[in-house]
Amino acid sequence: MKDPARPVGGSRSVRPPYPHPSGARPPAIPAEFVPRHVALVMDGDGRWAKHRGLPRTEGHKEGESSLLDVIMGAIELGIPYLSAYAFSTENWRRSPDEVRFLMGFNRDVIHRRRDLLLEMGVKIRWAGRRRRLWRSVIKELEDAERMSAGNSVLTLQFCVNYGGRAEIADAAAAIAAEVAAGRLRADKVDEKLLARYLDEPEIPDVDLFVRSSGEHRMSNFLLWQSYYAEFVFLDTLWPDFDRRHLWHACEIYASRDRRYGGAVPNPVPGPAPSPVPNPAPSPVPGPLPGSAASFP
């Protein structure tokens, strides 16, 4: 039986996400309270494997299906941008065996899942440094970017060999080169201009930053873009994470009051009205002069 599809933009159709095995459906969050951009730190693979007496690599393998399920949940809820932290600039400090595994695993995940993501209307973008990254990984990322360029259901920013500080430093270096070449005046450099030199300047700032596994830190992920993000830290290890956890984080996000540094004045009650004094009782008149009561 052919999979059902729905039209997008009138020119092509996309495969709808597979339903969750439990039958769970996304929460009824009003569209204006759905985060536009969710950043996802997929943490806990190693601990998940350790608890089961398995090598760390088995946790990474299990986490692949978690990411795919979360992508489907993001589409169901109507989230337009999702950023996944796949390999950081600090991950090179891990053992050579684990680094080799992660390089090959990230390459193979992109290749293995690419066609399904394309069918679901996912646009894939890559953020990160080229240096040290395997050429085969770069090729898969660039092929996925090219093949998915026309999609618009959800933009998946795959962050491989990425670091927030590295991204900002690279942007600053590019601006400095422009200034040195005389193509840019130093006094014209501001936050808006610097943002244009980041890896993916067309992707909006992060609204919701979600981290699995119970750790409470950013780990150098999308530092610039998360300057006013709402943070939700969940205790679930990444291989046990699915779209229902994403939806729960979005419900928490929708319940928060985002003020961006502004504030509504506190309602202060006005001064209490002065009590109206009781009128003084009229004095009881004494005996009138000449009246009978005035005589002894």
PDB file of C-alpha atoms in Angstrom:
ATOM      1  CA  MET A   1       0.000   0.000   0.000  1.00  0.00           C
ATOM      2  CA  LYS A   2       1.316   3.398  -0.889  1.00  0.00           C
ATOM      3  CA  ASP A   3       2.118   5.759   1.987  1.00  0.00           C
ATOM      4  CA  PRO A   4      -0.300   8.673   2.320  1.00  0.00           C
ATOM      5  CA  ALA A   5       1.113  12.032   1.359  1.00  0.00           C
ATOM      6  CA  ARG A   6       0.005  15.589   1.519  1.00  0.00           C
ATOM      7  CA  PRO A   7       0.828  18.426  -0.883  1.00  0.00           C
ATOM      8  CA  VAL A   8       3.327  21.103   0.043  1.00  0.00           C
ATOM      9  CA  GLY A   9       3.445  24.297  -1.959  1.00  0.00           C
ATOM     10  CA  GLY A  10       1.255  22.679  -4.586  1.00  0.00           C
ATOM     11  CA  SER A  11       4.235  21.179  -6.467  1.00  0.00           C
ATOM     12  CA  ARG A  12       5.298  18.131  -4.504  1.00  0.00           C
ATOM     13  CA  SER A  13       4.014  15.858  -1.797  1.00  0.00           C
ATOM     14  CA  VAL A  14       5.700  14.735   1.397  1.00  0.00           C
ATOM     15  CA  ARG A  15       5.376  11.729   3.597  1.00  0.00           C
ATOM     16  CA  PRO A  16       3.725  12.537   6.931  1.00  0.00           C
ATOM     17  CA  PRO A  17       5.622  11.460  10.058  1.00  0.00           C
ATOM     18  CA  TYR A  18       5.077   7.960  11.302  1.00  0.00           C
ATOM     19  CA  PRO A  19       2.734   7.968  14.310  1.00  0.00           C
ATOM     20  CA  HIS A  20       4.253   7.263  17.692  1.00  0.00           C
ATOM     21  CA  PRO A  21       3.882   3.564  18.640  1.00  0.00           C
ATOM     22  CA  SER A  22       1.912   4.546  21.753  1.00  0.00           C
ATOM     23  CA  GLY A  23      -0.606   6.473  19.687  1.00  0.00           C
ATOM     24  CA  ALA A  24       0.376   9.688  21.478  1.00  0.00           C
ATOM     25  CA  ARG A  25      -0.604  12.894  19.717  1.00  0.00           C
ATOM     26  CA  PRO A  26       1.017  16.324  20.075  1.00  0.00           C
ATOM     27  CA  PRO A  27      -0.404  18.636  22.733  1.00  0.00           C
ATOM     28  CA  ALA A  28      -2.822  21.363  21.674  1.00  0.00           C
ATOM     29  CA  ILE A  29      -0.398  24.276  22.060  1.00  0.00           C
ATOM     30  CA  PRO A  30      -1.617  27.455  20.324  1.00  0.00           C
ATOM     31  CA  ALA A  31       0.555  28.182  17.304  1.00  0.00           C
ATOM     32  CA  GLU A  32       1.822  31.459  18.753  1.00  0.00           C
ATOM     33  CA  PHE A  33       3.263  29.562  21.753  1.00  0.00           C
ATOM     34  CA  VAL A  34       5.038  26.849  19.758  1.00  0.00           C
ATOM     35  CA  PRO A  35       8.805  27.553  19.731  1.00  0.00           C
ATOM     36  CA  ARG A  36      10.113  28.531  16.336  1.00  0.00           C
ATOM     37  CA  HIS A  37      13.614  27.140  16.898  1.00  0.00           C
ATOM     38  CA  VAL A  38      14.479  24.289  19.285  1.00  0.00           C
ATOM     39  CA  ALA A  39      18.113  23.505  20.114  1.00  0.00           C
ATOM     40  CA  LEU A  40      18.698  19.933  21.225  1.00  0.00           C
ATOM     41  CA  VAL A  41      21.663  18.609  23.232  1.00  0.00           C
ATOM     42  CA  MET A  42      21.431  14.839  22.852  1.00  0.00           C
ATOM     43  CA  ASP A  43      23.202  13.772  26.047  1.00  0.00           C
ATOM     44  CA  GLY A  44      23.352  10.499  27.942  1.00  0.00           C
ATOM     45  CA  ASP A  45      24.324   7.849  25.367  1.00  0.00           C
ATOM     46  CA  GLY A  46      27.382   6.752  27.326  1.00  0.00           C
ATOM     47  CA  ARG A  47      25.581   6.493  30.663  1.00  0.00           C
ATOM     48  CA  TRP A  48      22.692   4.615  29.047  1.00  0.00           C
ATOM     49  CA  ALA A  49      25.165   2.036  27.746  1.00  0.00           C
ATOM     50  CA  LYS A  50      27.143   1.901  30.998  1.00  0.00           C
ATOM     51  CA  HIS A  51      23.985   1.116  33.007  1.00  0.00           C
ATOM     52  CA  ARG A  52      23.496  -1.896  30.729  1.00  0.00           C
ATOM     53  CA  GLY A  53      27.092  -3.075  30.755  1.00  0.00           C
ATOM     54  CA  LEU A  54      27.586  -2.060  27.116  1.00  0.00           C
ATOM     55  CA  PRO A  55      30.295  -0.019  25.356  1.00  0.00           C
ATOM     56  CA  ARG A  56      29.538   3.666  24.837  1.00  0.00           C
ATOM     57  CA  THR A  57      29.142   3.133  21.104  1.00  0.00           C
ATOM     58  CA  GLU A  58      26.008   1.056  21.699  1.00  0.00           C
ATOM     59  CA  GLY A  59      24.396   4.088  23.331  1.00  0.00           C
ATOM     60  CA  HIS A  60      25.177   6.206  20.270  1.00  0.00           C
ATOM     61  CA  LYS A  61      23.592   3.573  18.021  1.00  0.00           C
ATOM     62  CA  GLU A  62      20.446   3.515  20.128  1.00  0.00           C
ATOM     63  CA  GLY A  63      20.230   7.311  20.041  1.00  0.00           C
ATOM     64  CA  GLU A  64      19.730   7.366  16.273  1.00  0.00           C
ATOM     65  CA  SER A  65      16.092   6.274  16.529  1.00  0.00           C
ATOM     66  CA  SER A  66      15.528   8.860  19.272  1.00  0.00           C
ATOM     67  CA  LEU A  67      16.609  11.673  16.969  1.00  0.00           C
ATOM     68  CA  LEU A  68      14.421  10.423  14.138  1.00  0.00           C
ATOM     69  CA  ASP A  69      11.407  10.209  16.455  1.00  0.00           C
ATOM     70  CA  VAL A  70      12.023  13.726  17.800  1.00  0.00           C
ATOM     71  CA  ILE A  71      12.252  15.091  14.248  1.00  0.00           C
ATOM     72  CA  MET A  72       8.875  13.529  13.502  1.00  0.00           C
ATOM     73  CA  GLY A  73       7.427  14.990  16.692  1.00  0.00           C
ATOM     74  CA  ALA A  74       8.736  18.438  15.763  1.00  0.00           C
ATOM     75  CA  ILE A  75       6.980  18.194  12.410  1.00  0.00           C
ATOM     76  CA  GLU A  76       3.735  17.078  14.065  1.00  0.00           C
ATOM     77  CA  LEU A  77       3.806  20.008  16.484  1.00  0.00           C
ATOM     78  CA  GLY A  78       4.686  22.542  13.782  1.00  0.00           C
ATOM     79  CA  ILE A  79       8.205  23.485  14.905  1.00  0.00           C
ATOM     80  CA  PRO A  80       9.956  24.977  11.853  1.00  0.00           C
ATOM     81  CA  TYR A  81      13.616  24.780  13.020  1.00  0.00           C
ATOM     82  CA  LEU A  82      15.433  22.085  14.989  1.00  0.00           C
ATOM     83  CA  SER A  83      19.166  22.058  15.753  1.00  0.00           C
ATOM     84  CA  ALA A  84      20.823  18.790  16.816  1.00  0.00           C
ATOM     85  CA  TYR A  85      24.252  18.743  18.489  1.00  0.00           C
ATOM     86  CA  ALA A  86      25.863  15.720  16.811  1.00  0.00           C
ATOM     87  CA  PHE A  87      29.610  16.303  17.406  1.00  0.00           C
ATOM     88  CA  SER A  88      31.240  19.216  19.211  1.00  0.00           C
ATOM     89  CA  THR A  89      34.665  20.773  18.803  1.00  0.00           C
ATOM     90  CA  GLU A  90      35.395  19.398  22.296  1.00  0.00           C
ATOM     91  CA  ASN A  91      34.472  15.819  21.350  1.00  0.00           C
ATOM     92  CA  TRP A  92      37.885  15.411  19.728  1.00  0.00           C
ATOM     93  CA  ARG A  93      39.176  14.930  23.294  1.00  0.00           C
ATOM     94  CA  ARG A  94      37.461  11.545  23.520  1.00  0.00           C
ATOM     95  CA  SER A  95      39.293   8.308  22.873  1.00  0.00           C
ATOM     96  CA  PRO A  96      40.490   7.808  19.274  1.00  0.00           C
ATOM     97  CA  ASP A  97      38.256   4.747  18.966  1.00  0.00           C
ATOM     98  CA  GLU A  98      35.133   6.692  19.972  1.00  0.00           C
ATOM     99  CA  VAL A  99      36.023   9.622  17.709  1.00  0.00           C
ATOM    100  CA  ARG A 100      36.466   7.248  14.766  1.00  0.00           C
ATOM    101  CA  PHE A 101      33.152   5.615  15.552  1.00  0.00           C
ATOM    102  CA  LEU A 102      31.330   8.969  15.804  1.00  0.00           C
ATOM    103  CA  MET A 103      32.780  10.200  12.518  1.00  0.00           C
ATOM    104  CA  GLY A 104      31.646   7.106  10.668  1.00  0.00           C
ATOM    105  CA  PHE A 105      28.355   6.943  12.541  1.00  0.00           C
ATOM    106  CA  ASN A 106      27.387  10.541  11.761  1.00  0.00           C
ATOM    107  CA  ARG A 107      28.271  10.005   8.104  1.00  0.00           C
ATOM    108  CA  ASP A 108      26.235   6.810   7.925  1.00  0.00           C
ATOM    109  CA  VAL A 109      23.227   8.244   9.790  1.00  0.00           C
ATOM    110  CA  ILE A 110      23.001  11.121   7.326  1.00  0.00           C
ATOM    111  CA  HIS A 111      23.240   8.723   4.388  1.00  0.00           C
ATOM    112  CA  ARG A 112      20.892   6.125   5.886  1.00  0.00           C
ATOM    113  CA  ARG A 113      18.165   8.547   6.935  1.00  0.00           C
ATOM    114  CA  ARG A 114      18.522  11.123   4.181  1.00  0.00           C
ATOM    115  CA  ASP A 115      15.876   9.770   1.836  1.00  0.00           C
ATOM    116  CA  LEU A 116      13.248   9.492   4.572  1.00  0.00           C
ATOM    117  CA  LEU A 117      14.000  13.040   5.765  1.00  0.00           C
ATOM    118  CA  LEU A 118      13.719  14.289   2.188  1.00  0.00           C
ATOM    119  CA  GLU A 119      10.365  12.552   1.792  1.00  0.00           C
ATOM    120  CA  MET A 120       9.104  14.255   4.972  1.00  0.00           C
ATOM    121  CA  GLY A 121      10.044  17.681   3.619  1.00  0.00           C
ATOM    122  CA  VAL A 122      13.062  18.239   5.888  1.00  0.00           C
ATOM    123  CA  LYS A 123      15.691  20.736   4.777  1.00  0.00           C
ATOM    124  CA  ILE A 124      19.130  19.787   6.111  1.00  0.00           C
ATOM    125  CA  ARG A 125      21.716  22.417   6.962  1.00  0.00           C
ATOM    126  CA  TRP A 126      25.208  21.875   8.369  1.00  0.00           C
ATOM    127  CA  ALA A 127      26.870  24.082  10.974  1.00  0.00           C
ATOM    128  CA  GLY A 128      30.462  23.475  12.040  1.00  0.00           C
ATOM    129  CA  ARG A 129      34.106  23.711  11.040  1.00  0.00           C
ATOM    130  CA  ARG A 130      35.543  21.836   8.067  1.00  0.00           C
ATOM    131  CA  ARG A 131      38.996  21.421   9.571  1.00  0.00           C
ATOM    132  CA  ARG A 132      39.717  17.934  10.975  1.00  0.00           C
ATOM    133  CA  LEU A 133      36.325  16.656   9.783  1.00  0.00           C
ATOM    134  CA  TRP A 134      36.463  13.560   7.584  1.00  0.00           C
ATOM    135  CA  ARG A 135      36.004  14.328   3.899  1.00  0.00           C
ATOM    136  CA  SER A 136      33.400  11.568   3.659  1.00  0.00           C
ATOM    137  CA  VAL A 137      31.373  13.267   6.421  1.00  0.00           C
ATOM    138  CA  ILE A 138      31.597  16.636   4.667  1.00  0.00           C
ATOM    139  CA  LYS A 139      30.476  15.041   1.409  1.00  0.00           C
ATOM    140  CA  GLU A 140      27.395  13.470   3.004  1.00  0.00           C
ATOM    141  CA  LEU A 141      26.468  16.737   4.712  1.00  0.00           C
ATOM    142  CA  GLU A 142      26.895  18.797   1.554  1.00  0.00           C
ATOM    143  CA  ASP A 143      24.981  16.258  -0.538  1.00  0.00           C
ATOM    144  CA  ALA A 144      22.125  16.328   1.976  1.00  0.00           C
ATOM    145  CA  GLU A 145      22.090  20.127   1.934  1.00  0.00           C
ATOM    146  CA  ARG A 146      21.970  20.211  -1.855  1.00  0.00           C
ATOM    147  CA  MET A 147      19.307  17.525  -2.199  1.00  0.00           C
ATOM    148  CA  SER A 148      17.013  19.018   0.444  1.00  0.00           C
ATOM    149  CA  ALA A 149      17.384  22.672  -0.527  1.00  0.00           C
ATOM    150  CA  GLY A 150      13.808  22.933  -1.798  1.00  0.00           C
ATOM    151  CA  ASN A 151      12.160  21.486   1.305  1.00  0.00           C
ATOM    152  CA  SER A 152      10.269  23.675   3.754  1.00  0.00           C
ATOM    153  CA  VAL A 153       8.410  21.544   6.308  1.00  0.00           C
ATOM    154  CA  LEU A 154      11.235  21.665   8.875  1.00  0.00           C
ATOM    155  CA  THR A 155      14.848  22.853   8.774  1.00  0.00           C
ATOM    156  CA  LEU A 156      17.190  20.468  10.590  1.00  0.00           C
ATOM    157  CA  GLN A 157      20.491  22.110  11.483  1.00  0.00           C
ATOM    158  CA  PHE A 158      22.932  19.260  11.938  1.00  0.00           C
ATOM    159  CA  CYS A 159      25.808  20.565  14.070  1.00  0.00           C
ATOM    160  CA  VAL A 160      28.931  18.502  13.377  1.00  0.00           C
ATOM    161  CA  ASN A 161      32.381  19.629  14.553  1.00  0.00           C
ATOM    162  CA  TYR A 162      30.548  22.626  15.959  1.00  0.00           C
ATOM    163  CA  GLY A 163      31.360  24.894  18.900  1.00  0.00           C
ATOM    164  CA  GLY A 164      29.675  28.138  19.859  1.00  0.00           C
ATOM    165  CA  ARG A 165      32.924  29.904  20.697  1.00  0.00           C
ATOM    166  CA  ALA A 166      34.559  28.632  17.509  1.00  0.00           C
ATOM    167  CA  GLU A 167      31.632  29.944  15.454  1.00  0.00           C
ATOM    168  CA  ILE A 168      31.870  33.407  17.037  1.00  0.00           C
ATOM    169  CA  ALA A 169      35.671  33.459  16.684  1.00  0.00           C
ATOM    170  CA  ASP A 170      35.429  32.476  13.016  1.00  0.00           C
ATOM    171  CA  ALA A 171      32.861  35.211  12.421  1.00  0.00           C
ATOM    172  CA  ALA A 172      35.108  37.778  14.111  1.00  0.00           C
ATOM    173  CA  ALA A 173      38.085  36.655  12.010  1.00  0.00           C
ATOM    174  CA  ALA A 174      36.066  36.980   8.797  1.00  0.00           C
ATOM    175  CA  ILE A 175      34.968  40.487   9.782  1.00  0.00           C
ATOM    176  CA  ALA A 176      38.553  41.446  10.652  1.00  0.00           C
ATOM    177  CA  ALA A 177      39.666  40.286   7.205  1.00  0.00           C
ATOM    178  CA  GLU A 178      36.962  42.421   5.586  1.00  0.00           C
ATOM    179  CA  VAL A 179      38.081  45.456   7.612  1.00  0.00           C
ATOM    180  CA  ALA A 180      41.757  44.849   6.742  1.00  0.00           C
ATOM    181  CA  ALA A 181      40.877  44.608   3.041  1.00  0.00           C
ATOM    182  CA  GLY A 182      39.039  47.922   3.210  1.00  0.00           C
ATOM    183  CA  ARG A 183      35.684  46.380   2.359  1.00  0.00           C
ATOM    184  CA  LEU A 184      34.188  47.147   5.769  1.00  0.00           C
ATOM    185  CA  ARG A 185      34.560  49.972   8.246  1.00  0.00           C
ATOM    186  CA  ALA A 186      35.316  48.919  11.806  1.00  0.00           C
ATOM    187  CA  ASP A 187      32.835  51.429  13.203  1.00  0.00           C
ATOM    188  CA  LYS A 188      30.056  49.680  11.260  1.00  0.00           C
ATOM    189  CA  VAL A 189      30.519  46.390  13.129  1.00  0.00           C
ATOM    190  CA  ASP A 190      27.604  45.707  15.437  1.00  0.00           C
ATOM    191  CA  GLU A 191      25.593  42.704  16.641  1.00  0.00           C
ATOM    192  CA  LYS A 192      23.431  42.617  13.537  1.00  0.00           C
ATOM    193  CA  LEU A 193      26.444  42.562  11.231  1.00  0.00           C
ATOM    194  CA  LEU A 194      28.299  39.908  13.230  1.00  0.00           C
ATOM    195  CA  ALA A 195      25.232  37.643  13.105  1.00  0.00           C
ATOM    196  CA  ARG A 196      25.463  37.667   9.296  1.00  0.00           C
ATOM    197  CA  TYR A 197      28.869  35.958   9.534  1.00  0.00           C
ATOM    198  CA  LEU A 198      27.673  33.016  11.636  1.00  0.00           C
ATOM    199  CA  ASP A 199      27.398  29.544  10.091  1.00  0.00           C
ATOM    200  CA  GLU A 200      23.675  29.697   9.287  1.00  0.00           C
ATOM    201  CA  PRO A 201      22.580  33.345   9.586  1.00  0.00           C
ATOM    202  CA  GLU A 202      19.146  32.717   8.060  1.00  0.00           C
ATOM    203  CA  ILE A 203      18.144  30.375  10.919  1.00  0.00           C
ATOM    204  CA  PRO A 204      16.422  32.378  13.681  1.00  0.00           C
ATOM    205  CA  ASP A 205      17.627  32.616  17.262  1.00  0.00           C
ATOM    206  CA  VAL A 206      16.833  29.741  19.600  1.00  0.00           C
ATOM    207  CA  ASP A 207      13.541  29.928  21.479  1.00  0.00           C
ATOM    208  CA  LEU A 208      13.797  26.652  23.411  1.00  0.00           C
ATOM    209  CA  PHE A 209      17.029  24.925  24.483  1.00  0.00           C
ATOM    210  CA  VAL A 210      16.471  21.305  25.540  1.00  0.00           C
ATOM    211  CA  ARG A 211      19.038  18.986  27.087  1.00  0.00           C
ATOM    212  CA  SER A 212      18.515  15.365  28.001  1.00  0.00           C
ATOM    213  CA  SER A 213      20.201  13.304  30.767  1.00  0.00           C
ATOM    214  CA  GLY A 214      19.811  15.707  33.695  1.00  0.00           C
ATOM    215  CA  GLU A 215      22.917  17.818  33.052  1.00  0.00           C
ATOM    216  CA  HIS A 216      22.394  21.576  33.420  1.00  0.00           C
ATOM    217  CA  ARG A 217      24.835  23.241  31.052  1.00  0.00           C
ATOM    218  CA  MET A 218      25.058  24.572  27.498  1.00  0.00           C
ATOM    219  CA  SER A 219      28.278  22.743  26.534  1.00  0.00           C
ATOM    220  CA  ASN A 220      29.280  25.444  24.039  1.00  0.00           C
ATOM    221  CA  PHE A 221      26.174  24.965  21.883  1.00  0.00           C
ATOM    222  CA  LEU A 222      24.664  27.869  19.931  1.00  0.00           C
ATOM    223  CA  LEU A 223      25.922  30.428  22.445  1.00  0.00           C
ATOM    224  CA  TRP A 224      25.119  33.471  20.326  1.00  0.00           C
ATOM    225  CA  GLN A 225      21.755  32.225  19.143  1.00  0.00           C
ATOM    226  CA  SER A 226      20.576  31.139  22.630  1.00  0.00           C
ATOM    227  CA  TYR A 227      21.040  34.513  24.283  1.00  0.00           C
ATOM    228  CA  TYR A 228      17.350  34.703  25.220  1.00  0.00           C
ATOM    229  CA  ALA A 229      16.343  31.050  24.940  1.00  0.00           C
ATOM    230  CA  GLU A 230      14.195  29.289  27.494  1.00  0.00           C
ATOM    231  CA  PHE A 231      16.039  26.301  28.977  1.00  0.00           C
ATOM    232  CA  VAL A 232      14.455  22.959  29.810  1.00  0.00           C
ATOM    233  CA  PHE A 233      16.615  20.201  31.306  1.00  0.00           C
ATOM    234  CA  LEU A 234      15.093  16.728  31.398  1.00  0.00           C
ATOM    235  CA  ASP A 235      16.470  13.765  33.345  1.00  0.00           C
ATOM    236  CA  THR A 236      15.812  11.209  30.581  1.00  0.00           C
ATOM    237  CA  LEU A 237      18.935   9.740  28.945  1.00  0.00           C
ATOM    238  CA  TRP A 238      18.994  10.363  25.209  1.00  0.00           C
ATOM    239  CA  PRO A 239      18.401   6.772  24.002  1.00  0.00           C
ATOM    240  CA  ASP A 240      15.168   6.750  26.073  1.00  0.00           C
ATOM    241  CA  PHE A 241      14.079  10.140  24.693  1.00  0.00           C
ATOM    242  CA  ASP A 242      11.322  10.484  22.096  1.00  0.00           C
ATOM    243  CA  ARG A 243       8.844  12.994  20.709  1.00  0.00           C
ATOM    244  CA  ARG A 244       6.770  12.939  23.899  1.00  0.00           C
ATOM    245  CA  HIS A 245       9.707  14.433  25.819  1.00  0.00           C
ATOM    246  CA  LEU A 246      10.063  17.149  23.191  1.00  0.00           C
ATOM    247  CA  TRP A 247       6.343  17.914  23.481  1.00  0.00           C
ATOM    248  CA  HIS A 248       6.614  18.098  27.268  1.00  0.00           C
ATOM    249  CA  ALA A 249       9.488  20.581  26.964  1.00  0.00           C
ATOM    250  CA  CYS A 250       7.374  22.649  24.564  1.00  0.00           C
ATOM    251  CA  GLU A 251       4.487  22.680  27.043  1.00  0.00           C
ATOM    252  CA  ILE A 252       6.865  24.006  29.708  1.00  0.00           C
ATOM    253  CA  TYR A 253       8.077  26.617  27.221  1.00  0.00           C
ATOM    254  CA  ALA A 254       4.511  27.682  26.401  1.00  0.00           C
ATOM    255  CA  SER A 255       3.793  28.252  30.094  1.00  0.00           C
ATOM    256  CA  ARG A 256       6.646  30.731  30.543  1.00  0.00           C
ATOM    257  CA  ASP A 257       6.512  34.504  30.340  1.00  0.00           C
ATOM    258  CA  ARG A 258       9.143  35.693  27.847  1.00  0.00           C
ATOM    259  CA  ARG A 259      10.014  39.362  28.448  1.00  0.00           C
ATOM    260  CA  TYR A 260      13.369  39.795  26.632  1.00  0.00           C
ATOM    261  CA  GLY A 261      14.650  42.122  29.329  1.00  0.00           C
ATOM    262  CA  GLY A 262      11.495  44.188  29.444  1.00  0.00           C
ATOM    263  CA  ALA A 263       8.921  44.190  32.170  1.00  0.00           C
ATOM    264  CA  VAL A 264       5.365  45.244  32.718  1.00  0.00           C
ATOM    265  CA  PRO A 265       5.016  47.603  35.673  1.00  0.00           C
ATOM    266  CA  ASN A 266       3.697  45.884  38.756  1.00  0.00           C
ATOM    267  CA  PRO A 267       0.138  46.900  39.557  1.00  0.00           C
ATOM    268  CA  VAL A 268       0.364  49.041  42.648  1.00  0.00           C
ATOM    269  CA  PRO A 269      -2.846  49.841  44.481  1.00  0.00           C
ATOM    270  CA  GLY A 270      -3.614  53.517  44.738  1.00  0.00           C
ATOM    271  CA  PRO A 271      -3.747  55.291  48.104  1.00  0.00           C
ATOM    272  CA  ALA A 272      -6.586  54.117  50.238  1.00  0.00           C
ATOM    273  CA  PRO A 273      -9.390  56.667  50.407  1.00  0.00           C
ATOM    274  CA  SER A 274      -9.453  58.674  53.612  1.00  0.00           C
ATOM    275  CA  PRO A 275     -12.156  57.408  55.907  1.00  0.00           C
ATOM    276  CA  VAL A 276     -15.197  59.638  55.988  1.00  0.00           C
ATOM    277  CA  PRO A 277     -15.447  60.862  59.588  1.00  0.00           C
ATOM    278  CA  ASN A 278     -18.683  60.217  61.346  1.00  0.00           C
ATOM    279  CA  PRO A 279     -20.508  63.499  61.845  1.00  0.00           C
ATOM    280  CA  ALA A 280     -20.165  64.726  65.412  1.00  0.00           C
ATOM    281  CA  PRO A 281     -23.354  64.243  67.336  1.00  0.00           C
ATOM    282  CA  SER A 282     -25.302  67.399  67.907  1.00  0.00           C
ATOM    283  CA  PRO A 283     -24.852  68.604  71.501  1.00  0.00           C
ATOM    284  CA  VAL A 284     -27.797  68.018  73.701  1.00  0.00           C
ATOM    285  CA  PRO A 285     -29.104  71.501  74.337  1.00  0.00           C
ATOM    286  CA  GLY A 286     -29.212  72.595  77.930  1.00  0.00           C
ATOM    287  CA  PRO A 287     -32.234  74.225  79.474  1.00  0.00           C
ATOM    288  CA  LEU A 288     -33.250  77.316  77.734  1.00  0.00           C
ATOM    289  CA  PRO A 289     -32.956  80.513  79.752  1.00  0.00           C
ATOM    290  CA  GLY A 290     -36.197  81.363  81.318  1.00  0.00           C
ATOM    291  CA  SER A 291     -37.558  77.924  81.010  1.00  0.00           C
ATOM    292  CA  ALA A 292     -38.923  76.121  84.001  1.00  0.00           C
ATOM    293  CA  ALA A 293     -35.923  73.821  83.995  1.00  0.00           C
ATOM    294  CA  SER A 294     -33.584  76.724  84.582  1.00  0.00           C
ATOM    295  CA  PHE A 295     -34.906  77.447  87.937  1.00  0.00           C
ATOM    296  CA  PRO A 296     -33.582  75.850  91.046  1.00  0.00           C
TER     297      PRO A 296
END
